[in-house]
Amino acid sequence: MKFGLRHMRYFLAVAEELHFRRAADRLGIAQPALSRAIQHLEAELGVVLFERSNRNVRLTPAGQEFLDGTHGILNAVDHTVENTRQVHAGGIGTIRVGYTDFAIAGTLPSLLQTFRGKQPGITLQPHHDVTTLQLEKLAAGVLDIGFVTGPVSKPDYEQIEIQQDQLVCIVHENHRLANRQSVRLDELANEDFIHGPPREWEHFYAHLMPLCRSAGFIPRIVQEAFNSAGILGLVASGMGITILTESSLIAARRGLIPIPIETTAEPLSTLAIWNPQSLSGSVARFTEFLQARMAQA
Amino acid sequence: MKFGLRHMRYFLAVAEELHFRRAADRLGIAQPALSRAIQHLEAELGVVLFERSNRNVRLTPAGQEFLDGTHGILNAVDHTVENTRQVHAGGIGTIRVGYTDFAIAGTLPSLLQTFRGKQPGITLQPHHDVTTLQLEKLAAGVLDIGFVTGPVSKPDYEQIEIQQDQLVCIVHENHRLANRQSVRLDELANEDFIHGPPREWEHFYAHLMPLCRSAGFIPRIVQEAFNSAGILGLVASGMGITILTESSLIAARRGLIPIPIETTAEPLSTLAIWNPQSLSGSVARFTEFLQARMAQA
DNA sequence: TTCATTGATGCCTAAATATTATCAAAAAGA
DNA sequence: TCTTTTTGATAATATTTAGGCATCAATGAA
């Protein structure tokens, strides 16, 4: 097949006008060029598409068949071009979003909801993962943007803080500290702690451990759980206490008491992080949205 | 849009290979030509389709969207070309077939059935019309082939006889001739006749009238009906007699008696007639079929 | 008949597309 | 660290394709 879309557009014009000169006018070319192009097309197909006399032009049955196909094809081309440009510009597309327990317990749900309202053509595909895993998936191109626990040092990536959480100590209602208004970290030195696996909760530990260390102790972790819900469940069962963010209590169980911790330390920050070299228009729209939203707050 | 199917085929090759040189090899062109073509396509769309480094090539989200569309379009093109060629060659298509009462009562049904078995891709579209109307519709291009009452003098058309019918006299069972083995035409001189409208049954009359005239009478037509079934119905009601072909009695009513007519005249012939200049491959297949079929009989 | 209309053809120019040779960047191996 | 290899991009040039203008041949209308 050595014909192209040009031939098909020319054919369509002739099939609609049933008149070479008028079709040529409509196409903005000279009539002989059109005659030639149709001849070329017919030779290429090995099929006579028009029955011409000096007085009129009409489609052969094969020409009619080709016309039917041509209509669909030219429409599909326009449609595909339009869609491709939309995806490029970010009007439609899919964004693979990673999030941590802390992010999803905080402001992320309202962020996503607002964005979906503004960009209904963009599908958000959420992936629940700890920070470390999200960073690996970003690098592998499996995720487009991550909502992770900061700080993160990745010079090639852009990031923006979307949330700050004060740490709170969470105890069972029967615990000796349950009715305290606040607590100092050093008072927790001899408690049994429940937390996530150190390798996976690496970024949270990186925030918490220095605080404990300057309070003069290293927390004794007696039990591990894989996520906040699991940790809170174990705390509720009376196995120990934990330190998490305020917002983690959103879906908390009865019988758990949050106690603010007296500290001058920075709160725990949750960041959006993404690769600015990504060629996804949708992601660009999303990050622009995030930046505008954070600037105004 | 200034790109063509060529660009899309090239794009498809690169998208599948994710490697310019291999894709170029597959396409049978040099690698620089391919690089250029993809650049041209990207410029035309205003969209980056591939993310290239010196070490690997991958699709952008917009490129993925374009790939999806391209698949469908290139398939549709192949499909359309294939179908168009098939229609041209006559493998698929539609034939608009006209037929008279005499044709459909005779061998035509078995002809059509056999043809349909041999060419399942070809749709036969039957149109019931008298000879005169069929000839007009053939000229207007509304019919592709007619099965008409001969003889017909149309030098530009091809024709082939498919059937010969002896005329019979048909009377009501109470009629005075009802138990005759045969009858001479002149014995019918004073009968009341039932027939079709002269203008529309022109070709049948052209056969019958000369016979009557040489038998020494002009039939007195007391009632007209539009088709054989109507005529036979009126004969069955006792209003008169008629002269039709043997095969017309296929769907005859009870109480009707056919009586052979003693004559040396030629039987009534039914012809297939068509315009050999028609560019329809399907019609060509059908007429070849008819000719082969008639030659072997 | 003469005239007007219409698609096809010949010839030339311009634009698009291809080829070969070569470059520049980056990963792999010594 | 310094080659070597791999890979896509670029430059210069040839070839193919498309378009324009002038004109023809056929056909129906005045």
XYZ file of C-alpha atoms (C1' of nucleotides) in Angstrom:
654
model
C 0.000 0.000 0.000
C 1.646 3.154 -1.131
C -1.229 5.566 -0.712
C -1.691 7.855 2.251
C -4.242 9.892 4.117
C -3.900 12.561 1.434
C -5.252 10.185 -1.170
C -8.118 9.256 1.105
C -9.044 12.879 1.747
C -8.972 13.555 -1.972
C -11.082 10.492 -2.626
C -13.589 11.588 -0.004
C -13.935 15.001 -1.618
C -14.555 13.518 -5.057
C -16.974 10.940 -3.659
C -18.937 13.697 -1.975
C -18.926 16.166 -4.850
C -19.035 13.571 -7.637
C -17.245 16.237 -9.641
C -13.475 16.549 -10.041
C -13.207 20.297 -10.565
C -15.487 21.183 -7.663
C -13.709 18.681 -5.439
C -10.368 20.178 -6.470
C -11.639 23.679 -5.643
C -12.779 22.476 -2.262
C -9.386 20.921 -1.618
C -7.584 24.012 -2.839
C -5.617 22.208 -5.545
C -5.771 22.164 -9.337
C -8.034 19.670 -11.081
C -5.289 17.752 -12.905
C -3.511 17.076 -9.615
C -6.711 15.581 -8.276
C -7.261 13.410 -11.350
C -3.722 12.162 -10.980
C -4.087 11.414 -7.291
C -7.262 9.391 -7.808
C -5.653 7.483 -10.671
C -2.719 6.731 -8.426
C -5.035 5.495 -5.693
C -6.971 3.299 -8.094
C -3.769 1.841 -9.497
C -2.491 1.141 -6.009
C -5.685 -0.641 -4.997
C -6.050 -2.311 -8.359
C -9.662 -1.226 -8.211
C -11.769 1.245 -10.223
C -13.392 3.533 -7.667
C -15.256 5.937 -9.974
C -17.124 5.446 -13.193
C -16.425 8.665 -15.078
C -17.863 10.003 -18.269
C -17.349 13.492 -19.603
C -20.724 14.327 -18.227
C -20.818 12.749 -14.792
C -18.926 10.812 -12.126
C -20.282 8.084 -9.920
C -19.044 5.585 -7.401
C -18.596 1.955 -8.358
C -19.714 -0.636 -5.778
C -16.070 -1.037 -4.781
C -15.803 2.762 -4.538
C -18.783 2.773 -2.205
C -17.107 0.185 -0.014
C -13.922 2.232 0.056
C -15.911 5.353 0.891
C -17.502 3.666 3.887
C -14.092 2.674 5.196
C -12.556 6.048 4.433
C -15.144 7.903 6.459
C -14.370 5.883 9.536
C -10.633 6.063 9.069
C -10.455 9.828 8.615
C -12.681 10.305 11.632
C -10.495 7.980 13.667
C -7.413 9.957 12.634
C -8.930 13.265 13.729
C -10.057 11.700 16.946
C -6.680 10.164 17.675
C -4.840 13.409 16.987
C -7.216 15.293 19.247
C -6.822 12.754 22.055
C -3.066 12.654 21.715
C -2.849 16.426 22.000
C -5.161 16.367 24.986
C -2.998 13.788 26.735
C 0.086 15.853 25.924
C -1.503 19.028 27.243
C -2.722 17.149 30.302
C -6.447 17.457 29.672
C -6.892 13.715 29.864
C -4.729 10.944 31.206
C -3.909 8.848 34.231
C -1.746 9.719 37.236
C -0.384 6.963 39.454
C -0.312 8.443 42.950
C 1.500 6.879 45.881
C 0.541 7.728 49.461
C 1.503 6.851 53.016
C -0.755 6.238 55.988
C 0.018 9.735 57.220
C -0.856 11.339 53.881
C -4.155 9.554 53.442
C -5.138 10.311 57.046
C -4.481 14.011 56.465
C -5.223 16.483 53.713
C -4.623 14.202 50.709
C -8.217 12.993 50.270
C -9.543 16.545 49.968
C -6.679 17.475 47.611
C -7.481 14.569 45.299
C -11.179 15.264 45.414
C -10.734 18.931 44.536
C -8.397 18.068 41.685
C -10.781 15.482 40.291
C -13.494 18.146 40.268
C -11.263 20.535 38.303
C -9.866 17.955 35.876
C -12.543 15.350 35.303
C -10.604 13.956 32.324
C -7.687 12.870 34.500
C -7.901 9.553 36.307
C -6.100 9.298 39.631
C -4.798 5.834 40.387
C -3.898 5.513 44.078
C -1.197 3.168 45.371
C -0.682 2.670 49.096
C 3.028 2.308 49.889
C 5.561 3.332 52.487
C 7.937 6.164 51.591
C 10.891 3.952 50.694
C 8.881 1.852 48.274
C 7.307 4.926 46.697
C 10.724 6.398 45.990
C 11.822 3.180 44.313
C 8.669 3.097 42.196
C 9.099 6.737 41.207
C 12.601 5.932 40.014
C 11.338 2.890 38.114
C 8.599 4.960 36.488
C 5.855 2.903 38.116
C 4.539 5.901 40.037
C 4.097 9.452 38.747
C 3.980 11.229 42.095
C 4.458 10.189 45.688
C 3.028 11.533 48.933
C 5.722 10.565 51.353
C 7.132 11.261 54.767
C 9.871 13.875 54.607
C 12.489 15.000 54.535
C 13.713 13.399 51.303
C 16.960 14.318 49.612
C 16.559 13.762 45.851
C 18.110 16.661 43.931
C 16.599 15.604 40.578
C 13.070 15.584 41.939
C 10.769 18.428 42.805
C 8.921 18.380 46.090
C 6.433 20.441 48.009
C 5.251 20.122 51.603
C 1.544 19.506 51.857
C 1.098 18.698 55.512
C 2.719 19.035 58.952
C 1.805 16.765 61.842
C 2.617 17.094 65.511
C 3.567 13.836 67.124
C 1.307 12.497 69.829
C 1.721 9.660 72.219
C -1.103 7.169 72.032
C -1.951 4.974 75.003
C -4.643 2.584 76.089
C -7.316 4.138 78.327
C -6.139 1.977 81.244
C -2.551 3.152 80.868
C -0.955 5.055 83.750
C -0.606 8.190 81.559
C -4.139 8.039 80.145
C -5.415 11.083 81.975
C -2.408 13.326 81.458
C -2.861 16.584 79.537
C 0.568 16.302 78.018
C 3.736 14.297 78.436
C 7.460 14.771 78.003
C 9.346 12.312 75.832
C 11.739 11.290 78.584
C 8.773 10.089 80.634
C 8.275 7.362 77.994
C 11.780 5.931 78.302
C 10.705 2.698 79.959
C 7.512 2.089 78.037
C 6.913 -0.796 75.632
C 6.578 0.595 72.113
C 4.661 -0.696 69.124
C 5.796 0.432 65.671
C 6.289 -0.384 62.043
C 9.219 -2.409 60.668
C 12.352 -0.214 60.784
C 13.381 -0.878 57.216
C 10.017 0.137 55.783
C 9.252 2.908 58.247
C 12.730 4.241 57.707
C 11.634 7.825 57.103
C 9.387 8.012 60.139
C 12.131 6.569 62.312
C 14.560 9.100 60.922
C 12.305 11.762 62.398
C 11.429 10.080 65.685
C 14.709 8.529 66.755
C 16.777 11.720 67.078
C 14.056 13.134 69.355
C 14.115 10.085 71.601
C 17.868 10.057 71.618
C 18.053 13.652 72.791
C 15.478 12.765 75.441
C 18.024 10.216 76.642
C 16.583 6.881 75.548
C 16.083 4.498 72.677
C 12.510 3.232 72.518
C 12.095 -0.452 73.229
C 9.973 -1.861 70.452
C 8.151 -4.939 71.607
C 5.912 -5.485 68.651
C 5.799 -4.555 64.983
C 2.794 -3.950 62.758
C 2.710 -3.078 59.094
C 0.614 0.097 59.179
C -0.999 2.642 61.509
C -4.211 0.678 61.754
C -2.290 -2.392 62.851
C -0.242 -0.401 65.355
C -3.332 1.233 66.835
C -4.997 -2.164 67.076
C -2.092 -3.507 69.101
C -2.105 -0.434 71.326
C -5.836 -0.929 71.865
C -5.100 -4.478 72.945
C -2.899 -3.112 75.698
C 0.429 -4.456 74.441
C 2.153 -1.104 74.612
C 2.070 2.516 73.509
C 3.062 4.254 70.324
C 3.948 7.641 68.903
C 2.187 8.686 65.735
C 0.713 11.816 64.186
C -2.484 13.502 65.339
C -4.255 12.734 62.111
C -3.581 8.995 62.334
C -6.380 8.862 64.896
C -8.996 9.622 62.225
C -10.034 6.012 62.063
C -9.025 5.265 65.608
C -10.554 2.708 67.881
C -12.346 3.339 71.114
C -10.231 3.121 74.202
C -7.219 4.973 72.737
C -6.071 8.214 74.275
C -3.855 10.675 72.382
C -1.542 12.751 74.550
C 0.353 15.723 73.101
C 4.098 15.544 73.510
C 5.909 18.556 74.963
C 8.667 19.233 72.442
C 10.111 22.075 70.437
C 10.957 19.784 67.554
C 9.755 20.402 64.017
C 6.530 18.625 63.175
C 6.600 15.622 60.826
C 6.229 16.810 57.236
C 4.478 15.011 54.394
C 5.726 15.882 50.918
C 4.546 15.486 47.381
C 7.537 14.412 45.283
C 7.817 13.872 41.540
C 10.211 13.839 38.642
C 9.900 17.199 36.847
C 11.371 15.678 33.687
C 8.339 13.483 33.303
C 6.650 14.178 29.983
C 3.168 13.567 31.286
C 0.936 16.596 30.841
C -1.491 15.240 33.392
C 1.183 15.094 36.045
C 2.215 18.643 35.161
C -1.368 19.773 35.665
C -1.497 18.013 38.982
C 1.755 19.466 40.281
C 0.744 22.940 39.132
C -2.492 22.460 41.011
C -0.590 21.397 44.136
C 1.762 24.353 43.952
C -1.073 26.848 43.498
C -2.994 25.266 46.332
C -0.027 25.331 48.729
C 0.954 28.859 47.770
C -2.449 30.180 48.710
C -2.329 28.435 52.130
C -2.533 17.543 9.573
C 0.271 16.992 7.170
C 1.275 13.489 8.138
C 0.169 10.333 6.401
C -0.161 6.614 6.839
C 3.558 6.305 6.191
C 4.313 8.275 9.345
C 1.906 6.134 11.300
C 3.449 2.881 10.090
C 6.883 4.184 11.003
C 5.624 5.271 14.382
C 4.097 1.860 14.993
C 7.370 0.129 14.178
C 9.337 2.337 16.574
C 6.707 1.969 19.292
C 6.866 -1.799 18.978
C 10.640 -2.122 18.748
C 11.455 0.819 21.037
C 14.630 1.016 18.983
C 15.162 3.226 15.924
C 17.695 1.122 14.068
C 15.805 -2.141 14.503
C 12.572 -0.449 13.516
C 14.270 1.009 10.440
C 15.581 -2.447 9.502
C 12.109 -3.879 9.875
C 10.694 -1.134 7.675
C 13.462 -1.581 5.137
C 14.670 2.012 5.314
C 17.771 3.712 6.710
C 17.767 4.826 10.313
C 18.160 8.590 9.671
C 15.049 8.583 7.511
C 13.119 7.087 10.388
C 14.439 9.619 12.909
C 13.415 12.400 10.536
C 9.966 10.982 9.937
C 9.229 10.647 13.649
C 10.503 14.185 14.254
C 8.243 15.397 11.490
C 5.287 13.577 12.996
C 5.984 14.985 16.448
C 6.299 18.503 15.057
C 3.038 18.110 13.158
C 1.193 16.911 16.242
C 2.958 19.369 18.508
C 3.477 16.424 20.842
C 6.515 14.493 22.024
C 5.763 10.824 21.353
C 9.013 9.201 22.485
C 11.365 9.875 25.313
C 14.773 9.031 23.840
C 18.124 8.727 25.429
C 21.226 7.341 23.774
C 20.576 4.128 25.591
C 16.835 3.562 25.283
C 13.571 4.773 23.810
C 10.177 4.772 25.481
C 6.688 6.013 24.815
C 5.379 9.112 26.535
C 1.773 8.962 27.794
C 0.735 10.924 24.702
C 2.714 8.471 22.572
C 0.822 5.610 24.177
C -2.463 7.302 23.315
C -1.325 7.818 19.735
C -0.216 4.197 19.553
C -3.643 2.980 20.609
C -5.277 5.046 17.889
C -2.685 4.099 15.291
C -3.268 0.393 15.816
C -6.937 0.748 15.088
C -6.430 3.035 12.131
C -3.863 0.877 10.377
C -6.036 -2.174 10.928
C -9.029 -0.322 9.530
C -7.013 0.678 6.462
C -5.941 -2.914 5.775
C -9.465 -4.088 6.316
C -10.935 -1.451 4.029
C -8.442 -2.188 1.258
C -9.158 -5.891 1.542
C -12.918 -5.340 1.426
C -12.673 -2.931 -1.483
C -10.672 -5.432 -3.486
C -13.127 -8.154 -2.606
C -16.045 -6.057 -3.783
C -14.150 -5.237 -6.963
C -13.338 -8.891 -7.593
C -16.924 -9.819 -6.781
C -16.229 -11.894 -3.700
C -18.563 -9.784 -1.640
C -21.287 -7.334 -2.572
C -24.960 -6.918 -3.276
C -26.866 -7.690 -6.461
C -30.281 -6.134 -7.036
C -32.250 -8.738 -8.951
C -35.546 -8.033 -10.694
C -37.949 -10.871 -11.480
C -41.366 -11.423 -13.064
C -44.126 -13.726 -11.920
C -43.109 -16.196 -14.587
C -39.462 -16.172 -13.522
C -40.138 -16.686 -9.834
C -42.614 -19.465 -10.592
C -39.984 -21.259 -12.672
C -36.318 -22.014 -12.292
C -35.201 -18.726 -10.717
C -35.559 -19.793 -7.061
C -33.255 -22.765 -7.542
C -30.800 -20.618 -9.518
C -30.618 -18.058 -6.738
C -30.291 -20.707 -4.076
C -27.447 -22.459 -5.863
C -25.640 -19.174 -6.415
C -26.013 -18.191 -2.795
C -24.451 -21.500 -1.828
C -21.459 -20.878 -4.092
C -20.971 -17.193 -3.235
C -22.015 -16.721 0.379
C -20.448 -13.265 0.453
C -22.820 -11.911 -2.145
C -26.229 -10.679 -1.044
C -29.077 -11.068 -3.515
C -31.698 -8.356 -3.209
C -34.884 -9.407 -5.043
C -37.287 -6.883 -6.578
C -40.598 -8.038 -7.993
C -41.456 -6.016 -11.125
C -42.975 -6.495 -14.565
C -40.626 -6.584 -17.536
C -41.188 -2.982 -18.616
C -40.422 -1.596 -15.175
C -37.360 -3.801 -14.792
C -35.925 -2.484 -18.048
C -36.423 1.102 -16.864
C -34.780 0.337 -13.555
C -31.847 -1.359 -15.282
C -31.346 1.766 -17.375
C -31.564 3.962 -14.292
C -29.035 1.792 -12.470
C -31.557 0.799 -9.805
C -31.363 -2.865 -10.757
C -28.257 -4.858 -11.628
C -29.931 -7.704 -13.471
C -33.484 -8.444 -14.593
C -35.340 -11.721 -15.113
C -37.877 -10.662 -17.699
C -40.251 -11.963 -20.335
C -38.583 -12.044 -23.750
C -37.871 -11.237 -26.365
C -36.201 -7.934 -25.532
C -34.279 -5.884 -28.051
C -31.550 -3.949 -26.226
C -28.285 -4.071 -28.180
C -26.174 -2.628 -25.321
C -27.287 -5.298 -22.886
C -26.345 -8.915 -22.643
C -29.035 -11.530 -22.215
C -29.390 -15.252 -21.766
C -32.490 -17.429 -21.863
C -33.074 -19.264 -18.632
C -36.516 -20.748 -19.108
C -39.132 -21.657 -21.732
C -42.793 -22.034 -20.853
C -45.596 -23.568 -22.883
C -48.796 -21.611 -22.659
C -51.749 -23.314 -21.076
C -55.351 -22.328 -20.868
C -56.615 -22.209 -17.303
C -60.288 -22.628 -16.553
C -62.545 -23.132 -13.572
C -63.457 -26.768 -12.840
C -67.084 -26.051 -13.738
C -66.140 -24.602 -17.112
C -67.400 -26.338 -20.266
C -63.802 -27.147 -21.308
C -62.701 -28.406 -17.919
C -62.403 -32.059 -18.879
C -60.716 -31.562 -22.262
C -57.243 -33.070 -22.797
C -56.213 -30.157 -24.991
C -57.737 -27.215 -26.740
C -57.126 -25.206 -29.898
C -56.785 -21.429 -29.546
C -59.652 -20.718 -31.947
C -62.013 -22.592 -29.635
C -61.458 -19.815 -27.076
C -62.549 -16.996 -29.366
C -65.753 -16.258 -27.496
C -64.505 -16.754 -23.946
C -64.236 -14.024 -21.316
C -60.531 -13.462 -20.524
C -58.838 -12.275 -17.379
C -55.395 -10.735 -17.707
C -52.895 -8.168 -16.537
C -52.981 -4.485 -17.536
C -51.814 -4.207 -21.188
C -49.298 -1.479 -20.557
C -47.536 -3.362 -17.794
C -47.936 -6.855 -19.265
C -46.717 -5.490 -22.562
C -44.148 -8.214 -23.140
C -46.519 -11.075 -22.394
C -49.133 -9.563 -24.685
C -46.506 -9.206 -27.393
C -46.171 -12.975 -27.289
C -49.822 -13.918 -26.875
C -51.629 -11.499 -29.204
C -50.047 -12.610 -32.469
C -51.035 -16.189 -31.655
C -54.661 -15.206 -31.031
C -54.705 -13.035 -34.095
C -53.577 -15.899 -36.323
C -56.241 -18.074 -34.667
C -58.686 -15.470 -35.926
C -59.730 -13.532 -32.821
C -58.785 -10.859 -30.352
C -59.382 -11.987 -26.773
C -62.093 -10.136 -24.964
C -60.627 -9.084 -21.626
C -63.358 -8.610 -19.059
C -61.233 -8.136 -15.996
C -57.696 -7.070 -15.142
C -55.527 -8.143 -12.236
C -52.029 -7.032 -11.370
C -50.269 -10.373 -11.174
C -50.703 -14.106 -11.819
C -52.004 -14.769 -8.348
C -54.702 -12.149 -8.828
C -55.583 -13.484 -12.258
C -55.841 -17.045 -10.973
C -57.976 -15.859 -8.098
C -60.418 -14.272 -10.502
C -60.449 -17.410 -12.669
C -61.147 -19.473 -9.549
C -64.112 -17.212 -8.825
C -65.574 -18.165 -12.194
C -65.357 -14.731 -13.858
C -63.549 -16.083 -16.931
C -60.547 -18.003 -18.200
C -56.945 -17.044 -18.790
C -53.845 -18.116 -20.650
C -50.623 -18.306 -18.657
C -47.549 -20.505 -18.415
C -47.503 -23.997 -16.969
C -45.317 -22.989 -14.097
C -47.678 -20.212 -12.989
C -49.809 -22.955 -11.467
C -47.190 -23.689 -8.820
C -49.136 -21.811 -6.208
C -52.463 -22.426 -7.856
C -55.760 -22.676 -6.102
C -57.982 -25.690 -5.984
C -60.646 -25.802 -8.631
C -58.421 -24.590 -11.465
C -57.812 -26.813 -14.462
C -54.852 -26.299 -16.831
C -55.442 -27.396 -20.427
C -52.557 -27.589 -22.907
C -53.022 -25.487 -26.021
C -52.451 -27.121 -29.399
C -50.029 -24.811 -31.130
C -46.742 -24.916 -32.989
C -45.710 -21.524 -31.666
C -42.476 -20.956 -29.790
C -42.822 -21.204 -26.037
C -42.629 -18.042 -23.903
C -39.062 -17.344 -22.968
C -37.762 -15.801 -19.763
C -34.402 -14.003 -20.030
C -31.781 -12.749 -17.703
C -30.687 -9.310 -18.941
C -27.953 -6.995 -17.667
C -25.617 -4.220 -18.629
C -22.196 -5.776 -19.341
C -20.511 -2.411 -18.775
C -21.486 -2.503 -15.126
C -18.394 -2.322 -12.955
C -19.811 -4.566 -10.274
C -17.678 -7.638 -9.723
C -20.552 -9.368 -7.955
C -22.789 -9.005 -10.978
C -20.006 -10.344 -13.171
C -19.742 -13.393 -10.937
C -23.479 -13.890 -11.137
C -23.696 -13.604 -14.903
C -20.723 -15.949 -15.313
C -22.541 -18.383 -13.069
C -25.686 -18.067 -15.178
C -23.825 -18.599 -18.415
C -21.994 -21.651 -17.112
C -25.229 -23.056 -15.776
C -27.135 -22.521 -19.016
C -24.293 -23.864 -21.144
C -24.291 -27.154 -19.291
C -28.064 -27.556 -19.719
C -22.949 22.942 -36.557
C -20.721 25.402 -32.826
C -19.938 26.040 -28.082
C -19.347 24.871 -23.336
C -18.238 21.507 -19.943
C -15.448 17.933 -18.014
C -11.920 14.722 -16.991
C -7.265 13.225 -18.848
C -2.426 14.095 -20.446
C 2.304 16.280 -21.217
C 5.699 18.932 -19.337
C 7.911 21.448 -15.895
C 8.848 23.066 -10.950
C 8.685 22.494 -6.069
C 8.339 19.782 -2.045
C 8.822 15.613 0.398
C 11.437 11.552 1.305
C 15.354 8.655 0.950
C 20.498 7.458 1.165
C 25.293 7.769 2.726
C 28.625 9.658 5.710
C 29.382 11.496 10.066
C 28.683 13.330 14.791
C 27.920 13.435 19.870
C 26.542 11.302 24.014
C 26.648 7.638 27.101
C 27.303 3.020 28.766
C 30.537 -1.053 28.882
C 34.981 -3.207 28.978
C 39.990 -3.335 29.530
C 40.963 6.139 33.134
C 40.787 5.421 28.451
C 39.025 3.008 24.665
C 35.266 0.800 22.247
C 30.550 0.124 21.209
C 25.964 1.503 20.836
C 22.483 4.703 19.560
C 19.913 8.505 17.933
C 20.649 13.076 15.514
C 22.481 15.937 11.719
C 24.455 17.382 7.047
C 24.762 17.018 2.256
C 22.782 15.147 -1.659
C 19.927 12.240 -4.773
C 15.396 10.495 -5.900
C 10.590 10.223 -5.794
C 6.219 12.315 -5.376
C 2.960 16.032 -5.731
C 1.324 20.224 -7.788
C 0.657 23.857 -11.482
C -0.218 25.366 -16.201
C -1.466 24.639 -20.793
C -3.971 21.774 -23.649
C -6.607 17.750 -25.495
C -10.609 14.733 -26.505
C -15.170 13.477 -25.692
C -19.829 14.643 -25.031
C -24.040 17.005 -24.503
C -26.491 21.545 -25.286
C -27.795 25.684 -27.928
